[in-house]
XYZ file of C-alpha atoms in Angstrom:
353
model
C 54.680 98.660 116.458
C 52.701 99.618 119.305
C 55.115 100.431 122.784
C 53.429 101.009 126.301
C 54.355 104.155 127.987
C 55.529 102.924 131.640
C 54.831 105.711 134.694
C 57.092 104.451 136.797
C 60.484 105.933 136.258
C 62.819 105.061 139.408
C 63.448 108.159 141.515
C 67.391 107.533 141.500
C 67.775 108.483 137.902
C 69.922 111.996 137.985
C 68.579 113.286 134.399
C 65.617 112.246 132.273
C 66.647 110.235 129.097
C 67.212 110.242 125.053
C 68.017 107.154 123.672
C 68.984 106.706 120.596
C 71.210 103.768 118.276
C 74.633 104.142 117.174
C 75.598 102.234 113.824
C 79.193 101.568 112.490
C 77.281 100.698 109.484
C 79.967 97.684 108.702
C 79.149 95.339 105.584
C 81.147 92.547 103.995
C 80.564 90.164 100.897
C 80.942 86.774 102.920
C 78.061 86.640 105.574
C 75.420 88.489 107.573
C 72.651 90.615 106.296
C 75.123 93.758 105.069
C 76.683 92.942 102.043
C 77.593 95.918 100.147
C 78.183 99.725 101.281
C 74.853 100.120 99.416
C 72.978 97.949 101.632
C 74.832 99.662 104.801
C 73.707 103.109 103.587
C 69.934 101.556 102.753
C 69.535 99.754 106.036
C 70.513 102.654 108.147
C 68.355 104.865 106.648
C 65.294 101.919 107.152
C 66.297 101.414 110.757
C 66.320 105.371 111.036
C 62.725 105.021 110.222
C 61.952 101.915 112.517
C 63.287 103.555 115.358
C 61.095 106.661 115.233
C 58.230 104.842 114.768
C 59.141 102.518 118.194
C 59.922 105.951 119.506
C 63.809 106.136 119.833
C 64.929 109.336 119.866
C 68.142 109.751 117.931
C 70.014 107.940 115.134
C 73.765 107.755 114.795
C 76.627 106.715 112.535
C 79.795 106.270 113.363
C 82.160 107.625 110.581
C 85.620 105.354 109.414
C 87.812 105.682 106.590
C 89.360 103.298 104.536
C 87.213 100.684 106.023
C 84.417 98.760 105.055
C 82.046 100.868 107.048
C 80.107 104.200 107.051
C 82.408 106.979 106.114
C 80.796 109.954 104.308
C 78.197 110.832 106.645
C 76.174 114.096 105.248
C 74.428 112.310 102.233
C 73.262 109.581 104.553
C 72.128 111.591 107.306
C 69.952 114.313 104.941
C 68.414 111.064 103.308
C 67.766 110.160 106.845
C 66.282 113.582 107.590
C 63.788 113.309 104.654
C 62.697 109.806 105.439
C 62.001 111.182 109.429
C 60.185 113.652 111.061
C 60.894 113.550 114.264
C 64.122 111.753 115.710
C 67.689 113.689 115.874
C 69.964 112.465 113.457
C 74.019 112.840 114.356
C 77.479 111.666 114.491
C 79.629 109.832 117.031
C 82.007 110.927 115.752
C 83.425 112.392 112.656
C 87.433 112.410 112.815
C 88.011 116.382 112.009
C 91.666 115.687 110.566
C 90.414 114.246 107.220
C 87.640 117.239 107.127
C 87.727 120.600 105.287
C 86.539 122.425 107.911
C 84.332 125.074 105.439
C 83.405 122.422 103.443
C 81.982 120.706 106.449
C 80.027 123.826 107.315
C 78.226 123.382 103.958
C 77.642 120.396 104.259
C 76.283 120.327 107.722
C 74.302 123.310 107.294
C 72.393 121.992 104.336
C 72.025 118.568 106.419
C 70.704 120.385 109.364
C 68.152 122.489 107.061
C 66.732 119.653 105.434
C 66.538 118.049 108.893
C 64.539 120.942 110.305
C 67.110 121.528 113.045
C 67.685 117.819 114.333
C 71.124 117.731 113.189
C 73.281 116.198 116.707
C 77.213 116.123 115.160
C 79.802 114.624 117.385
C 83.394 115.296 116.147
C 86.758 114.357 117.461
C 90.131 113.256 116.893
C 89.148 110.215 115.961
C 89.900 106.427 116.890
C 92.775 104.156 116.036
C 92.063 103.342 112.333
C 92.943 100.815 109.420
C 95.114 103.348 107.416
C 98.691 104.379 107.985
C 98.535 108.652 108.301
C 95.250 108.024 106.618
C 94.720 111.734 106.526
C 97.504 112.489 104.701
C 96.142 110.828 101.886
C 93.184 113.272 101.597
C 95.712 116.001 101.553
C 95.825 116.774 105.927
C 97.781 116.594 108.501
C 97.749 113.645 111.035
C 98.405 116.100 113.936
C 95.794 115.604 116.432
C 96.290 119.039 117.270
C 95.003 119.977 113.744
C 91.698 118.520 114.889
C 91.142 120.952 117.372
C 92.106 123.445 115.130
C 89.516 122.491 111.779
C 86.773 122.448 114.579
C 87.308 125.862 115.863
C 87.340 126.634 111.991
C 83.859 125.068 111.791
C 82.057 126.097 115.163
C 82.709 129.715 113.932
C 81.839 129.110 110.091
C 78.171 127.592 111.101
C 78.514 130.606 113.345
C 78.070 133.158 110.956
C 81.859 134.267 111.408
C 83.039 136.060 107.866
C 85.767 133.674 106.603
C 86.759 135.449 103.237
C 86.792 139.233 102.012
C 84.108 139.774 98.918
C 85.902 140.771 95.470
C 85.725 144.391 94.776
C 86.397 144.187 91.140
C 90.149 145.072 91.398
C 91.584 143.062 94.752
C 89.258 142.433 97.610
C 86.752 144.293 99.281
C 85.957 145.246 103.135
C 83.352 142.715 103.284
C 83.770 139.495 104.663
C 81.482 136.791 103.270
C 80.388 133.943 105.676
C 79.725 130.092 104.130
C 76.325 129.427 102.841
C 73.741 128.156 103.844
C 73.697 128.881 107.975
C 71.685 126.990 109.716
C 70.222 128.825 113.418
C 71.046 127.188 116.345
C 73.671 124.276 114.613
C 76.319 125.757 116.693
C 74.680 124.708 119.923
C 74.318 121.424 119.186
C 78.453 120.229 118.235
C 79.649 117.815 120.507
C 83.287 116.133 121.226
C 83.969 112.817 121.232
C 86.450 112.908 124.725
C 88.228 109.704 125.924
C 89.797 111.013 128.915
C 88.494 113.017 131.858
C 91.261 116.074 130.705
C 89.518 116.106 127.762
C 86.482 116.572 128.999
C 86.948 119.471 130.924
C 88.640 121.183 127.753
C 85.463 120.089 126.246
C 83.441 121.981 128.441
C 85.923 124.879 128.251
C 85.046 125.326 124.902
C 81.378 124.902 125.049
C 80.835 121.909 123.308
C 78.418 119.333 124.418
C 80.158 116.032 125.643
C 80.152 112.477 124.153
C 81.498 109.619 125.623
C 82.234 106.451 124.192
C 82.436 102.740 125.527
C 86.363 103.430 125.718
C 88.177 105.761 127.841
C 92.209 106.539 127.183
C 92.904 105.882 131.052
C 92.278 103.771 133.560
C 92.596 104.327 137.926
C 91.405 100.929 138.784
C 87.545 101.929 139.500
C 84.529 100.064 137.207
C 84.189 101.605 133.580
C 81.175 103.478 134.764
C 82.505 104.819 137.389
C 85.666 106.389 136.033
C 82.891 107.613 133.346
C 80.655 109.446 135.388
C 83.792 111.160 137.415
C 84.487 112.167 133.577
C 81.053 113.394 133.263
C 81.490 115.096 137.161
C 84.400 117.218 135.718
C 82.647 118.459 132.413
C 79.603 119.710 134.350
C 81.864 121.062 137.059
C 84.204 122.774 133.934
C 81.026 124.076 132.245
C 79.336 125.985 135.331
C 82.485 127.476 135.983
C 83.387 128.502 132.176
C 79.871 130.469 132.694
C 78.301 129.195 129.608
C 74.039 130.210 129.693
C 72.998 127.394 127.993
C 72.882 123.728 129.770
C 75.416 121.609 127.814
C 74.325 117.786 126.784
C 76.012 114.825 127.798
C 75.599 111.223 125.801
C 77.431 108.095 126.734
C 77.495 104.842 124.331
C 77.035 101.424 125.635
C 75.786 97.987 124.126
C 73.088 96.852 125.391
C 71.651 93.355 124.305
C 68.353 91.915 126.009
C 68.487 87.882 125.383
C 65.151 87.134 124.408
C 65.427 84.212 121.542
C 67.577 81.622 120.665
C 69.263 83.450 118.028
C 70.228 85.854 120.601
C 71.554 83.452 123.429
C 73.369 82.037 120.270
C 75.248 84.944 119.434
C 75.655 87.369 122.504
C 74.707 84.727 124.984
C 78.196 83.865 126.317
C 79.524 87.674 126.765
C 81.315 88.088 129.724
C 79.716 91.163 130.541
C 82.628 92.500 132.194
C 85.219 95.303 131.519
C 88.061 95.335 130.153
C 91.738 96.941 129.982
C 94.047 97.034 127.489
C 97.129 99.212 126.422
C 96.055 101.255 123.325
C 97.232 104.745 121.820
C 100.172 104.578 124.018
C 98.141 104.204 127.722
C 96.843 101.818 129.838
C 92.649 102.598 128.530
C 89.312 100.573 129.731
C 86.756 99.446 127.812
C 83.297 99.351 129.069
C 81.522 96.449 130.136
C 78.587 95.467 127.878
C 75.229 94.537 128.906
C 73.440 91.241 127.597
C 71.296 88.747 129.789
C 67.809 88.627 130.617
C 65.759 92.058 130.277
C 64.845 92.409 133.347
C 68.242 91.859 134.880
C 69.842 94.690 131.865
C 67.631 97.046 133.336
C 68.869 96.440 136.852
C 72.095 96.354 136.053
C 71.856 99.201 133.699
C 69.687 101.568 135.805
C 72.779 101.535 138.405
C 75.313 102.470 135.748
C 77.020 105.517 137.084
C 77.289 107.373 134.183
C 74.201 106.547 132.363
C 72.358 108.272 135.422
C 75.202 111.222 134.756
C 74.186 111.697 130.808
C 71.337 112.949 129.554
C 71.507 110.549 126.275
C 71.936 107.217 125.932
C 73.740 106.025 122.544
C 72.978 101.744 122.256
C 75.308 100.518 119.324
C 73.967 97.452 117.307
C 74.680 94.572 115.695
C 74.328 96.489 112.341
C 75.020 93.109 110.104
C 71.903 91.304 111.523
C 69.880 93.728 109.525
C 66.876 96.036 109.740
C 64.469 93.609 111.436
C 66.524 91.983 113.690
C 67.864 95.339 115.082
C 63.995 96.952 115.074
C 63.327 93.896 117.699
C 66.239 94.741 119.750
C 65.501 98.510 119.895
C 61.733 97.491 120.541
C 62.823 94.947 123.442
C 64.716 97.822 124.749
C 62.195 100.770 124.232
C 60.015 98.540 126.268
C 61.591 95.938 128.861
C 65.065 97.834 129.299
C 65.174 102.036 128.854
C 62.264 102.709 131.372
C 64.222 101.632 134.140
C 66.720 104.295 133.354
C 63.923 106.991 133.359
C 63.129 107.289 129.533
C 59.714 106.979 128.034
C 58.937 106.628 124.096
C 57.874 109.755 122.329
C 55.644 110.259 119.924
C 53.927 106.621 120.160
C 50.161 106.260 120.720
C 50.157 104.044 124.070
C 48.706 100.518 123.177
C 45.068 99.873 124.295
């Protein structure tokens, strides 16, 4: 695939651009192109490897339990880090109350290794799921609390942080052992999942890099990506004054679907494109907008997003079901009709001649 750099990146745009695809990796027997959790594992790995060729910059998997969808993300994202050379590879997000926090470390360290350092992990508290307590039933607590707890757990394992005294033969020792392996720099680069503006300022607090979904847990009244981008306003605001040295990352999620064939006018060709609110988790919350139509009218629309000019990283989910070369078109349409409007180029891609 052959993408054409474009010079021409709007002066409006508040933060150059990563853009990378988000997959819930869902499969089911009765239709589509995903039947099996084999086939979701397989195709994300493929697309992985489409999208750094186009020149994408990040793949992600979205992690659910007790569902018919991705849920044990370390395997699938070192495969993806030995099929790839080039593209971060993360999580958006991982629910920390069904983790083992040292465990995770491990697991994330080895990932990150074998990745040469691309490793991206968003964790969280996680979303409304299928199960009833499903966390109880791998042995945890359901507190959401608990989830900020196992993450402080983790930041300082892949820290270094000793987390058990060494044996000395006849009770334990004065040295503390730290998990194996460590991985430099993985600490920098955890993020939280936040789905209120609160949130995100504890977020920054703790020196976590933000991510933002296409669902907030509160809603004043104001567009989606406006109540976003205040969200984002806070975090940066929270950060400077927290006096962290390094500059934190922001990412936001939206779904972004450029109508360029039938079978596309067919399927997303009727969205509303509007947002939406609902009462879930116990508050009023709004749900993004999405954005299908024309490409040149996505970009428009898109490039005046509020809070995709506020992130640094742009997360597009797909339509994983339609399989590897339907979704290598849509990231290609996007790489070159939609993202340059919002100040992102491809890397890594010889320009066509």
């Amino acid at each position: 695939r052959n993408t054409c750099v474009r010079n021409d990146v709007p002066d409006s745009v508040a933060y150059p651009k990563r853009i990378g695809f988000l997959s819930f990796g869902h499969w089911h027997p009765g239709g589509g192109m995903t039947h099996t959790a084999a086939d979701a594992l397989r195709q994300t790995i493929e697309l992985a490897e489409a999208a750094e060729e186009i020149g994408i910059d990040g793949a992600f998997v979205r992690v659910h339990h007790f569902a018919r969808q991705l849920a044990s993300p370390f395997p699938l994202l070192a495969a993806i880090a030995a099929r790839t050379s080039r593209i971060e590879i993360g999580t958006g997000v991982i629910d920390m109350r069904y983790e083992n926090p040292l465990s995770m470390a491990e697991d994330a360290a080895a990932a990150d290794l074998i990745a040469g350092g691309r490793l991206q992990l968003g964790v969280s508290r996680g979303s409304p799921e299928h199960a009833w307590r499903g966390a109880e039933a791998f042995g945890y607590s359901v507190d959401p609390d608990e989830a900020r707890t196992k993450t402080a757990i983790f930041r300082a394992a892949i820290e270094g942080v000793g987390v058990v005294h060494a044996d000395g033969g006849d009770g334990p020792s004065e040295a503390i052992l730290a998990i194996q392996p460590q991985s430099p720099g993985l600490a920098d680069r955890i993020w939280w999942g936040a789905g209120s503006r609160e949130t995100a300022v504890w977020t920054a607090e703790q020196g976590m890099n933000l991510m933002s979904s296409t669902l907030l847990l509160e809603d004043t009244g104001v567009p989606f990506d406006e109540l976003q981008a205040e969200q984002i306003a806070r975090f940066r605001d929270a950060w400077a004054g927290a006096g962290h040295e390094r500059e934190p990352r922001v990412s936001v999620s939206r779904s972004v679907i450029p109508i360029t064939s039938d079978l596309d006018r067919r399927l997303f060709g009727r969205d509303a494109n509007e947002d939406q609110v609902g009462w879930l988790d116990g508050s009023f919350s709004r749900f993004g907008r999405s954005y299908t139509g024309e490409p040149d009218r996505v970009a428009e629309e898109l490039a005046r997003d509020a809070a995709v000019r506020a992130a640094d990283t742009v997360l597009l989910t797909v339509p994983n079901q339609l399989g590897v070369d339907y979704n290598a078109r849509l990231l290609e349409t996007i790489a070159r009709d939609v993202a340059p409007a919002i100040g992102w180029a491809p890397k890594g891609v010889v320009e066509a001649r």
